[in-house]
Amino acid sequence: MGSLTARPFHFSVEEDGLYLQADPEERATLAQIVAFLKERGVSSFDGGKIEAVLEERPKEPVRIADKPTVEAKAKIEVDISDDELKAFIRVTPPLDDRDWPTIDELKRALEEAGVEYGIDEGALEEIAREHVEDEWVLVAKGNPPKDGEDAQIVLKVELGRPKPKEADADRVDMRELGAVVNVLHGQELAEKIPLKQGEDGTSVKGKPLKARQGKDRQLPKGKNTEVSDDGLHLLAAMDGHVSIREGKIDVLPVYEIKGDVDYSVGNVDFVGTVIVRGTVREGFVVMASGDIQVDGAVEGAKLKSGGSIVVKGGVSGMGKGELSAQGDIIVRYAEQATLRSGSNVVAERALLHSLVYARSEVQVSGGSGKKGTIAGGKIYAGSEVVCDELGSKMETRTEVQVGTSPELIEEKRTKEGDLAESLNKLQEVEKNLEYLKKLEEMGMLDEEKRGMLVALTRAKFQLRAHVESLQKQLAEIEATLYEFKGRARVRVKGYCYPGVVVSIKGVSYVVKDTLQFVSFVYDEGEVRIRSFEG
């Protein structure tokens, strides 16, 4: 702000004339003084006396003119900003500094301009006390409205266009596009940040200034989703993949690919069922915790399912294609592929030069007048292999083994090792417990050893529970293997050609002549040939 010292001269109007006093410290010019007088309507004055005052700067005021006939009062201007949130005062000083406006006069000017809210008393006092002149001073402030904020929806899962993942610093893997967004039951999908209400303001004229109110938004609840009790979180109501449809978030238990699994889709890893309407191309991977259905073919690709796999076309493995399922594997045909099933493998036309593992049965039956053929490769089944033709006229080596399950035997071996290790640990824990209990009986158990006693007791119960579980699992495996051995057989409805090797319960039979309508069974330590058993 300015002050009295900002102007190096001032006037006083007396009955006998107009008096001038110059600031002894600050120099004024004749032009400044003349301009000041003329602006206030004083045109008759003694210029010589003014120059003398400026030169000598006496301590007492000097008369320079008769008493003015005009009354040059201070001019008080009020300016209000366009948004009516600020008001300013500017004082054009009077001719006589003793006529400077009082606080009440400043307030009256504000009142006349309509200013009644947010007045700064301190600013008015300073204007009146310090004679702040020719300067716009902020003397009132309104209360601006605070606009509300719209509710926001924040996605908690990453959605968008599929993009390749970095394989290393120099390249990306175009098969790993991350196109499937898997979620689990209860997982948060979106969060709502509530709206904030606006607060109205007040102008310096006392008028209410309306705030913009925030707009509410609802969580995009779609299929198989649920809203939390507080209404702020959208959760998955089941395992599945996330899809946005018409602005809503759905969780779908089935992931459907309209065309092929190729570079446009990338590898698929889903926590439900996957349906591929086209073909799974070479080098790609499809994994699902549920079933996998492929309407087309599988070309040198890998499929892994926690349920069953159905390939309506064929499997052209190219020596690297692999299908693995906890349940059944059902294909039209498989060639140069590896098939691993926790249940049955069923082919409509053929299994050619493939490696096949089935915990239960392998069936290749053409039907509709077409032959179901197994030729080349190795076939392992827990209980039975059934086909129309086994081997080929070219005497292609074809190995078929039933009555044992390599994977089940490997599982048994692993669990037996785990059981032996757990029994050794249990024996060691019981030995240490026995020692600590003797110390306890003798009153020689300190706090550290007492802690060991508690920890070992807990470990003993955990190990016993684990041992009992392993023993139960091994008993079930033994029962399954025994069941397989009891009904192990290979049945051929049509021809069985030389080059075929049939193994049942570890005993092998090499086919040297073409056979027809036969069954291979285990009898008294040998593999024997019987008529086909329907």
PDB file of C-alpha atoms in Angstrom, residues 255-526:
ATOM      1  CA  TYR A 255     -14.351 -67.523 -22.306  1.00  0.00           C
ATOM      2  CA  GLU A 256     -15.368 -67.756 -25.951  1.00  0.00           C
ATOM      3  CA  ILE A 257     -12.976 -67.033 -28.797  1.00  0.00           C
ATOM      4  CA  LYS A 258     -14.947 -66.351 -31.967  1.00  0.00           C
ATOM      5  CA  GLY A 259     -12.149 -67.338 -34.335  1.00  0.00           C
ATOM      6  CA  ASP A 260      -8.685 -68.885 -34.135  1.00  0.00           C
ATOM      7  CA  VAL A 261      -6.177 -68.771 -31.312  1.00  0.00           C
ATOM      8  CA  ASP A 262      -3.373 -66.993 -33.145  1.00  0.00           C
ATOM      9  CA  TYR A 263      -1.376 -63.776 -32.902  1.00  0.00           C
ATOM     10  CA  SER A 264      -4.587 -61.740 -32.774  1.00  0.00           C
ATOM     11  CA  VAL A 265      -5.586 -63.495 -29.540  1.00  0.00           C
ATOM     12  CA  GLY A 266      -2.369 -64.815 -28.028  1.00  0.00           C
ATOM     13  CA  ASN A 267      -2.020 -67.549 -25.445  1.00  0.00           C
ATOM     14  CA  VAL A 268      -5.045 -68.153 -23.242  1.00  0.00           C
ATOM     15  CA  ASP A 269      -4.984 -68.847 -19.498  1.00  0.00           C
ATOM     16  CA  PHE A 270      -8.476 -68.859 -17.966  1.00  0.00           C
ATOM     17  CA  VAL A 271     -10.053 -69.845 -14.655  1.00  0.00           C
ATOM     18  CA  GLY A 272     -13.137 -71.397 -16.252  1.00  0.00           C
ATOM     19  CA  THR A 273     -14.218 -73.043 -19.493  1.00  0.00           C
ATOM     20  CA  VAL A 274     -12.690 -72.004 -22.826  1.00  0.00           C
ATOM     21  CA  ILE A 275     -14.491 -72.390 -26.150  1.00  0.00           C
ATOM     22  CA  VAL A 276     -12.516 -71.842 -29.357  1.00  0.00           C
ATOM     23  CA  ARG A 277     -14.771 -71.525 -32.386  1.00  0.00           C
ATOM     24  CA  GLY A 278     -11.844 -71.808 -34.759  1.00  0.00           C
ATOM     25  CA  THR A 279      -8.428 -73.507 -34.695  1.00  0.00           C
ATOM     26  CA  VAL A 280      -5.599 -73.354 -32.174  1.00  0.00           C
ATOM     27  CA  ARG A 281      -2.589 -72.516 -34.316  1.00  0.00           C
ATOM     28  CA  GLU A 282       0.942 -73.846 -34.040  1.00  0.00           C
ATOM     29  CA  GLY A 283       2.973 -72.726 -31.056  1.00  0.00           C
ATOM     30  CA  PHE A 284       0.096 -71.313 -29.017  1.00  0.00           C
ATOM     31  CA  VAL A 285      -1.058 -72.412 -25.557  1.00  0.00           C
ATOM     32  CA  VAL A 286      -4.576 -72.687 -24.137  1.00  0.00           C
ATOM     33  CA  MET A 287      -4.951 -73.391 -20.412  1.00  0.00           C
ATOM     34  CA  ALA A 288      -8.201 -73.568 -18.458  1.00  0.00           C
ATOM     35  CA  SER A 289      -9.179 -74.634 -14.976  1.00  0.00           C
ATOM     36  CA  GLY A 290     -12.429 -75.875 -16.523  1.00  0.00           C
ATOM     37  CA  ASP A 291     -13.132 -77.591 -19.854  1.00  0.00           C
ATOM     38  CA  ILE A 292     -11.648 -76.720 -23.239  1.00  0.00           C
ATOM     39  CA  GLN A 293     -13.691 -77.062 -26.419  1.00  0.00           C
ATOM     40  CA  VAL A 294     -12.158 -76.477 -29.848  1.00  0.00           C
ATOM     41  CA  ASP A 295     -14.562 -76.464 -32.795  1.00  0.00           C
ATOM     42  CA  GLY A 296     -11.723 -76.522 -35.288  1.00  0.00           C
ATOM     43  CA  ALA A 297      -8.358 -78.262 -35.144  1.00  0.00           C
ATOM     44  CA  VAL A 298      -5.273 -78.112 -32.933  1.00  0.00           C
ATOM     45  CA  GLU A 299      -2.064 -77.554 -34.890  1.00  0.00           C
ATOM     46  CA  GLY A 300       1.175 -78.120 -32.991  1.00  0.00           C
ATOM     47  CA  ALA A 301      -0.261 -76.349 -29.941  1.00  0.00           C
ATOM     48  CA  LYS A 302      -0.552 -77.150 -26.240  1.00  0.00           C
ATOM     49  CA  LEU A 303      -3.823 -77.476 -24.360  1.00  0.00           C
ATOM     50  CA  LYS A 304      -4.053 -78.004 -20.609  1.00  0.00           C
ATOM     51  CA  SER A 305      -7.383 -78.434 -18.833  1.00  0.00           C
ATOM     52  CA  GLY A 306      -8.543 -78.926 -15.259  1.00  0.00           C
ATOM     53  CA  GLY A 307     -11.623 -80.580 -16.759  1.00  0.00           C
ATOM     54  CA  SER A 308     -12.068 -82.266 -20.143  1.00  0.00           C
ATOM     55  CA  ILE A 309     -10.797 -81.417 -23.613  1.00  0.00           C
ATOM     56  CA  VAL A 310     -12.961 -81.791 -26.731  1.00  0.00           C
ATOM     57  CA  VAL A 311     -11.455 -81.149 -30.167  1.00  0.00           C
ATOM     58  CA  LYS A 312     -14.157 -81.458 -32.830  1.00  0.00           C
ATOM     59  CA  GLY A 313     -11.574 -81.286 -35.573  1.00  0.00           C
ATOM     60  CA  GLY A 314      -8.304 -83.171 -35.376  1.00  0.00           C
ATOM     61  CA  VAL A 315      -5.007 -82.798 -33.562  1.00  0.00           C
ATOM     62  CA  SER A 316      -2.049 -82.379 -35.904  1.00  0.00           C
ATOM     63  CA  GLY A 317       0.688 -82.457 -33.305  1.00  0.00           C
ATOM     64  CA  MET A 318       3.662 -82.017 -35.630  1.00  0.00           C
ATOM     65  CA  GLY A 319       5.721 -83.753 -32.974  1.00  0.00           C
ATOM     66  CA  LYS A 320       5.189 -80.969 -30.445  1.00  0.00           C
ATOM     67  CA  GLY A 321       1.434 -80.714 -29.894  1.00  0.00           C
ATOM     68  CA  GLU A 322       0.308 -81.778 -26.430  1.00  0.00           C
ATOM     69  CA  LEU A 323      -3.108 -82.147 -24.779  1.00  0.00           C
ATOM     70  CA  SER A 324      -3.340 -82.640 -21.013  1.00  0.00           C
ATOM     71  CA  ALA A 325      -6.611 -82.950 -19.058  1.00  0.00           C
ATOM     72  CA  GLN A 326      -7.752 -84.017 -15.625  1.00  0.00           C
ATOM     73  CA  GLY A 327     -10.872 -85.401 -17.276  1.00  0.00           C
ATOM     74  CA  ASP A 328     -11.565 -86.978 -20.666  1.00  0.00           C
ATOM     75  CA  ILE A 329      -9.832 -86.088 -23.924  1.00  0.00           C
ATOM     76  CA  ILE A 330     -12.149 -86.436 -26.925  1.00  0.00           C
ATOM     77  CA  VAL A 331     -10.809 -85.792 -30.429  1.00  0.00           C
ATOM     78  CA  ARG A 332     -11.700 -86.637 -34.004  1.00  0.00           C
ATOM     79  CA  TYR A 333      -8.146 -87.821 -34.557  1.00  0.00           C
ATOM     80  CA  ALA A 334      -4.641 -87.225 -33.263  1.00  0.00           C
ATOM     81  CA  GLU A 335      -1.411 -87.512 -35.221  1.00  0.00           C
ATOM     82  CA  GLN A 336       2.125 -87.057 -33.894  1.00  0.00           C
ATOM     83  CA  ALA A 337       0.751 -85.671 -30.639  1.00  0.00           C
ATOM     84  CA  THR A 338       0.981 -86.361 -26.909  1.00  0.00           C
ATOM     85  CA  LEU A 339      -2.297 -86.883 -25.038  1.00  0.00           C
ATOM     86  CA  ARG A 340      -2.454 -87.195 -21.242  1.00  0.00           C
ATOM     87  CA  SER A 341      -5.811 -87.844 -19.610  1.00  0.00           C
ATOM     88  CA  GLY A 342      -6.775 -88.300 -15.968  1.00  0.00           C
ATOM     89  CA  SER A 343      -9.742 -90.343 -17.217  1.00  0.00           C
ATOM     90  CA  ASN A 344     -10.381 -91.576 -20.781  1.00  0.00           C
ATOM     91  CA  VAL A 345      -9.054 -90.786 -24.249  1.00  0.00           C
ATOM     92  CA  VAL A 346     -11.670 -91.109 -26.991  1.00  0.00           C
ATOM     93  CA  ALA A 347     -10.916 -90.671 -30.698  1.00  0.00           C
ATOM     94  CA  GLU A 348     -13.485 -90.938 -33.462  1.00  0.00           C
ATOM     95  CA  ARG A 349     -11.162 -91.742 -36.354  1.00  0.00           C
ATOM     96  CA  ALA A 350      -7.553 -92.464 -35.376  1.00  0.00           C
ATOM     97  CA  LEU A 351      -4.583 -92.185 -33.046  1.00  0.00           C
ATOM     98  CA  LEU A 352      -1.538 -92.117 -35.311  1.00  0.00           C
ATOM     99  CA  HIS A 353       2.103 -92.069 -34.210  1.00  0.00           C
ATOM    100  CA  SER A 354       1.122 -90.500 -30.909  1.00  0.00           C
ATOM    101  CA  LEU A 355       2.009 -90.916 -27.256  1.00  0.00           C
ATOM    102  CA  VAL A 356      -1.198 -91.463 -25.273  1.00  0.00           C
ATOM    103  CA  TYR A 357      -1.683 -91.798 -21.498  1.00  0.00           C
ATOM    104  CA  ALA A 358      -5.132 -92.550 -20.098  1.00  0.00           C
ATOM    105  CA  ARG A 359      -5.737 -93.290 -16.462  1.00  0.00           C
ATOM    106  CA  SER A 360      -8.714 -95.453 -17.432  1.00  0.00           C
ATOM    107  CA  GLU A 361      -9.558 -96.288 -21.085  1.00  0.00           C
ATOM    108  CA  VAL A 362      -8.527 -95.480 -24.649  1.00  0.00           C
ATOM    109  CA  GLN A 363     -11.304 -95.864 -27.215  1.00  0.00           C
ATOM    110  CA  VAL A 364     -11.026 -95.393 -30.976  1.00  0.00           C
ATOM    111  CA  SER A 365     -14.254 -96.352 -32.684  1.00  0.00           C
ATOM    112  CA  GLY A 366     -15.152 -94.909 -36.050  1.00  0.00           C
ATOM    113  CA  GLY A 367     -18.853 -95.672 -36.258  1.00  0.00           C
ATOM    114  CA  SER A 368     -21.000 -94.913 -39.306  1.00  0.00           C
ATOM    115  CA  GLY A 369     -19.070 -97.475 -41.336  1.00  0.00           C
ATOM    116  CA  LYS A 370     -15.697 -95.840 -40.718  1.00  0.00           C
ATOM    117  CA  LYS A 371     -12.781 -97.513 -38.985  1.00  0.00           C
ATOM    118  CA  GLY A 372     -11.204 -96.292 -35.772  1.00  0.00           C
ATOM    119  CA  THR A 373      -7.455 -96.930 -36.050  1.00  0.00           C
ATOM    120  CA  ILE A 374      -4.511 -96.949 -33.679  1.00  0.00           C
ATOM    121  CA  ALA A 375      -1.240 -97.095 -35.594  1.00  0.00           C
ATOM    122  CA  GLY A 376       2.277 -96.193 -34.520  1.00  0.00           C
ATOM    123  CA  GLY A 377       3.305 -94.579 -31.261  1.00  0.00           C
ATOM    124  CA  LYS A 378       2.687 -95.776 -27.709  1.00  0.00           C
ATOM    125  CA  ILE A 379      -0.609 -96.164 -25.906  1.00  0.00           C
ATOM    126  CA  TYR A 380      -0.837 -96.494 -22.108  1.00  0.00           C
ATOM    127  CA  ALA A 381      -4.191 -97.166 -20.431  1.00  0.00           C
ATOM    128  CA  GLY A 382      -5.050 -98.120 -16.880  1.00  0.00           C
ATOM    129  CA  SER A 383      -7.755-100.614 -17.782  1.00  0.00           C
ATOM    130  CA  GLU A 384      -8.586-101.006 -21.466  1.00  0.00           C
ATOM    131  CA  VAL A 385      -7.856-100.123 -25.067  1.00  0.00           C
ATOM    132  CA  VAL A 386     -10.599-100.577 -27.679  1.00  0.00           C
ATOM    133  CA  CYS A 387     -10.307 -99.891 -31.414  1.00  0.00           C
ATOM    134  CA  ASP A 388     -11.385-101.109 -34.854  1.00  0.00           C
ATOM    135  CA  GLU A 389      -7.859-101.527 -36.214  1.00  0.00           C
ATOM    136  CA  LEU A 390      -4.603-101.894 -34.331  1.00  0.00           C
ATOM    137  CA  GLY A 391      -1.374-101.362 -36.239  1.00  0.00           C
ATOM    138  CA  SER A 392      -1.144-101.204 -40.032  1.00  0.00           C
ATOM    139  CA  LYS A 393      -0.541-103.351 -43.081  1.00  0.00           C
ATOM    140  CA  MET A 394       2.923-101.771 -43.233  1.00  0.00           C
ATOM    141  CA  GLU A 395       3.598-103.499 -39.863  1.00  0.00           C
ATOM    142  CA  THR A 396       4.184-100.158 -38.168  1.00  0.00           C
ATOM    143  CA  ARG A 397       5.479-100.716 -34.658  1.00  0.00           C
ATOM    144  CA  THR A 398       2.643 -99.927 -32.286  1.00  0.00           C
ATOM    145  CA  GLU A 399       2.947-100.425 -28.533  1.00  0.00           C
ATOM    146  CA  VAL A 400      -0.093-100.828 -26.291  1.00  0.00           C
ATOM    147  CA  GLN A 401       0.204-101.226 -22.525  1.00  0.00           C
ATOM    148  CA  VAL A 402      -2.728-101.787 -20.138  1.00  0.00           C
ATOM    149  CA  GLY A 403      -3.178-102.829 -16.532  1.00  0.00           C
ATOM    150  CA  THR A 404      -0.793-100.225 -15.208  1.00  0.00           C
ATOM    151  CA  SER A 405      -0.865 -96.457 -15.244  1.00  0.00           C
ATOM    152  CA  PRO A 406       2.611 -94.937 -15.572  1.00  0.00           C
ATOM    153  CA  GLU A 407       1.409 -91.654 -14.125  1.00  0.00           C
ATOM    154  CA  LEU A 408      -0.401 -93.393 -11.269  1.00  0.00           C
ATOM    155  CA  ILE A 409       2.684 -95.497 -10.541  1.00  0.00           C
ATOM    156  CA  GLU A 410       4.820 -92.339 -10.539  1.00  0.00           C
ATOM    157  CA  GLU A 411       2.334 -90.682  -8.197  1.00  0.00           C
ATOM    158  CA  LYS A 412       2.512 -93.750  -5.929  1.00  0.00           C
ATOM    159  CA  ARG A 413       6.310 -93.636  -5.935  1.00  0.00           C
ATOM    160  CA  THR A 414       6.311 -89.916  -5.035  1.00  0.00           C
ATOM    161  CA  LYS A 415       3.855 -90.375  -2.183  1.00  0.00           C
ATOM    162  CA  GLU A 416       5.758 -93.387  -0.840  1.00  0.00           C
ATOM    163  CA  GLY A 417       8.901 -91.243  -0.697  1.00  0.00           C
ATOM    164  CA  ASP A 418       6.992 -88.470   1.055  1.00  0.00           C
ATOM    165  CA  LEU A 419       5.562 -90.979   3.533  1.00  0.00           C
ATOM    166  CA  ALA A 420       8.981 -92.441   4.372  1.00  0.00           C
ATOM    167  CA  GLU A 421      10.422 -88.952   4.928  1.00  0.00           C
ATOM    168  CA  SER A 422       7.471 -87.914   7.104  1.00  0.00           C
ATOM    169  CA  LEU A 423       7.754 -91.081   9.226  1.00  0.00           C
ATOM    170  CA  ASN A 424      11.453 -90.375   9.830  1.00  0.00           C
ATOM    171  CA  LYS A 425      10.658 -86.800  10.870  1.00  0.00           C
ATOM    172  CA  LEU A 426       7.889 -88.053  13.167  1.00  0.00           C
ATOM    173  CA  GLN A 427      10.262 -90.536  14.787  1.00  0.00           C
ATOM    174  CA  GLU A 428      12.842 -87.784  15.374  1.00  0.00           C
ATOM    175  CA  VAL A 429      10.225 -85.428  16.840  1.00  0.00           C
ATOM    176  CA  GLU A 430       8.927 -88.117  19.210  1.00  0.00           C
ATOM    177  CA  LYS A 431      12.461 -88.878  20.369  1.00  0.00           C
ATOM    178  CA  ASN A 432      13.116 -85.195  21.176  1.00  0.00           C
ATOM    179  CA  LEU A 433       9.758 -84.889  22.901  1.00  0.00           C
ATOM    180  CA  GLU A 434      10.553 -87.880  25.109  1.00  0.00           C
ATOM    181  CA  TYR A 435      13.830 -86.219  26.188  1.00  0.00           C
ATOM    182  CA  LEU A 436      12.168 -82.867  26.954  1.00  0.00           C
ATOM    183  CA  LYS A 437       9.415 -84.519  28.987  1.00  0.00           C
ATOM    184  CA  LYS A 438      12.017 -86.247  31.145  1.00  0.00           C
ATOM    185  CA  LEU A 439      13.639 -82.872  31.810  1.00  0.00           C
ATOM    186  CA  GLU A 440      10.222 -81.502  32.721  1.00  0.00           C
ATOM    187  CA  GLU A 441       9.644 -84.316  35.226  1.00  0.00           C
ATOM    188  CA  MET A 442      13.018 -83.498  36.817  1.00  0.00           C
ATOM    189  CA  GLY A 443      12.171 -79.804  37.014  1.00  0.00           C
ATOM    190  CA  MET A 444      15.030 -78.910  34.662  1.00  0.00           C
ATOM    191  CA  LEU A 445      12.980 -77.323  31.853  1.00  0.00           C
ATOM    192  CA  ASP A 446      13.858 -73.651  31.292  1.00  0.00           C
ATOM    193  CA  GLU A 447      11.750 -71.218  29.241  1.00  0.00           C
ATOM    194  CA  GLU A 448      13.620 -71.848  25.986  1.00  0.00           C
ATOM    195  CA  LYS A 449      13.206 -75.638  26.258  1.00  0.00           C
ATOM    196  CA  ARG A 450       9.557 -75.195  27.257  1.00  0.00           C
ATOM    197  CA  GLY A 451       9.020 -73.298  24.021  1.00  0.00           C
ATOM    198  CA  MET A 452      10.669 -76.167  22.127  1.00  0.00           C
ATOM    199  CA  LEU A 453       8.360 -78.627  23.883  1.00  0.00           C
ATOM    200  CA  VAL A 454       5.289 -76.690  22.734  1.00  0.00           C
ATOM    201  CA  ALA A 455       6.583 -76.342  19.141  1.00  0.00           C
ATOM    202  CA  LEU A 456       7.517 -80.038  18.873  1.00  0.00           C
ATOM    203  CA  THR A 457       4.161 -81.114  20.259  1.00  0.00           C
ATOM    204  CA  ARG A 458       2.435 -79.055  17.576  1.00  0.00           C
ATOM    205  CA  ALA A 459       4.740 -80.492  14.888  1.00  0.00           C
ATOM    206  CA  LYS A 460       3.978 -84.031  16.099  1.00  0.00           C
ATOM    207  CA  PHE A 461       0.227 -83.610  15.543  1.00  0.00           C
ATOM    208  CA  GLN A 462       0.773 -82.006  12.126  1.00  0.00           C
ATOM    209  CA  LEU A 463       3.099 -84.817  11.003  1.00  0.00           C
ATOM    210  CA  ARG A 464       0.686 -87.490  12.227  1.00  0.00           C
ATOM    211  CA  ALA A 465      -2.155 -85.894  10.245  1.00  0.00           C
ATOM    212  CA  HIS A 466       0.054 -85.722   7.129  1.00  0.00           C
ATOM    213  CA  VAL A 467       1.125 -89.366   7.512  1.00  0.00           C
ATOM    214  CA  GLU A 468      -2.483 -90.505   7.863  1.00  0.00           C
ATOM    215  CA  SER A 469      -3.476 -88.534   4.756  1.00  0.00           C
ATOM    216  CA  LEU A 470      -0.625 -90.050   2.705  1.00  0.00           C
ATOM    217  CA  GLN A 471      -1.510 -93.562   3.872  1.00  0.00           C
ATOM    218  CA  LYS A 472      -5.115 -93.023   2.818  1.00  0.00           C
ATOM    219  CA  GLN A 473      -4.084 -91.703  -0.618  1.00  0.00           C
ATOM    220  CA  LEU A 474      -1.708 -94.631  -1.184  1.00  0.00           C
ATOM    221  CA  ALA A 475      -4.473 -97.082  -0.267  1.00  0.00           C
ATOM    222  CA  GLU A 476      -6.732 -95.472  -2.873  1.00  0.00           C
ATOM    223  CA  ILE A 477      -3.981 -95.673  -5.527  1.00  0.00           C
ATOM    224  CA  GLU A 478      -3.375 -99.333  -4.692  1.00  0.00           C
ATOM    225  CA  ALA A 479      -7.095-100.022  -5.004  1.00  0.00           C
ATOM    226  CA  THR A 480      -7.235 -98.321  -8.396  1.00  0.00           C
ATOM    227  CA  LEU A 481      -4.179-100.221  -9.670  1.00  0.00           C
ATOM    228  CA  TYR A 482      -5.672-103.487  -8.444  1.00  0.00           C
ATOM    229  CA  GLU A 483      -8.937-102.689 -10.198  1.00  0.00           C
ATOM    230  CA  PHE A 484      -7.051-101.943 -13.413  1.00  0.00           C
ATOM    231  CA  LYS A 485      -5.194-105.239 -13.235  1.00  0.00           C
ATOM    232  CA  GLY A 486      -8.420-107.133 -12.678  1.00  0.00           C
ATOM    233  CA  ARG A 487     -10.029-105.917 -15.926  1.00  0.00           C
ATOM    234  CA  ALA A 488      -7.047-105.048 -18.072  1.00  0.00           C
ATOM    235  CA  ARG A 489      -7.544-105.959 -21.733  1.00  0.00           C
ATOM    236  CA  VAL A 490      -7.080-104.843 -25.328  1.00  0.00           C
ATOM    237  CA  ARG A 491      -9.986-105.333 -27.730  1.00  0.00           C
ATOM    238  CA  VAL A 492      -9.817-105.089 -31.528  1.00  0.00           C
ATOM    239  CA  LYS A 493     -13.052-105.229 -33.515  1.00  0.00           C
ATOM    240  CA  GLY A 494     -11.340-105.490 -36.895  1.00  0.00           C
ATOM    241  CA  TYR A 495      -7.750-106.319 -37.815  1.00  0.00           C
ATOM    242  CA  CYS A 496      -4.678-106.407 -35.594  1.00  0.00           C
ATOM    243  CA  TYR A 497      -1.493-106.331 -37.695  1.00  0.00           C
ATOM    244  CA  PRO A 498       2.051-107.593 -37.140  1.00  0.00           C
ATOM    245  CA  GLY A 499       4.308-105.039 -35.503  1.00  0.00           C
ATOM    246  CA  VAL A 500       1.914-104.560 -32.614  1.00  0.00           C
ATOM    247  CA  VAL A 501       3.237-105.190 -29.076  1.00  0.00           C
ATOM    248  CA  VAL A 502       0.596-105.698 -26.380  1.00  0.00           C
ATOM    249  CA  SER A 503       1.698-105.509 -22.713  1.00  0.00           C
ATOM    250  CA  ILE A 504      -0.637-106.429 -19.856  1.00  0.00           C
ATOM    251  CA  LYS A 505       0.513-106.258 -16.234  1.00  0.00           C
ATOM    252  CA  GLY A 506       4.114-106.133 -17.393  1.00  0.00           C
ATOM    253  CA  VAL A 507       3.869-109.181 -19.698  1.00  0.00           C
ATOM    254  CA  SER A 508       4.301-108.522 -23.436  1.00  0.00           C
ATOM    255  CA  TYR A 509       2.920-110.221 -26.537  1.00  0.00           C
ATOM    256  CA  VAL A 510       4.344-109.500 -29.993  1.00  0.00           C
ATOM    257  CA  VAL A 511       1.812-109.903 -32.807  1.00  0.00           C
ATOM    258  CA  LYS A 512       3.408-111.768 -35.726  1.00  0.00           C
ATOM    259  CA  ASP A 513       0.367-112.628 -37.803  1.00  0.00           C
ATOM    260  CA  THR A 514      -2.661-110.615 -38.840  1.00  0.00           C
ATOM    261  CA  LEU A 515      -5.487-111.215 -36.375  1.00  0.00           C
ATOM    262  CA  GLN A 516      -9.163-110.302 -36.563  1.00  0.00           C
ATOM    263  CA  PHE A 517     -11.893-109.716 -34.019  1.00  0.00           C
ATOM    264  CA  VAL A 518      -9.700-110.449 -31.005  1.00  0.00           C
ATOM    265  CA  SER A 519      -9.213-109.578 -27.346  1.00  0.00           C
ATOM    266  CA  PHE A 520      -5.906-109.663 -25.492  1.00  0.00           C
ATOM    267  CA  VAL A 521      -6.258-110.644 -21.827  1.00  0.00           C
ATOM    268  CA  TYR A 522      -3.983-111.602 -18.947  1.00  0.00           C
ATOM    269  CA  ASP A 523      -4.324-115.196 -17.787  1.00  0.00           C
ATOM    270  CA  GLU A 524      -2.036-117.149 -15.465  1.00  0.00           C
ATOM    271  CA  GLY A 525       0.992-114.969 -16.046  1.00  0.00           C
ATOM    272  CA  GLU A 526       0.602-114.770 -19.832  1.00  0.00           C
TER     273      GLU A 526
END
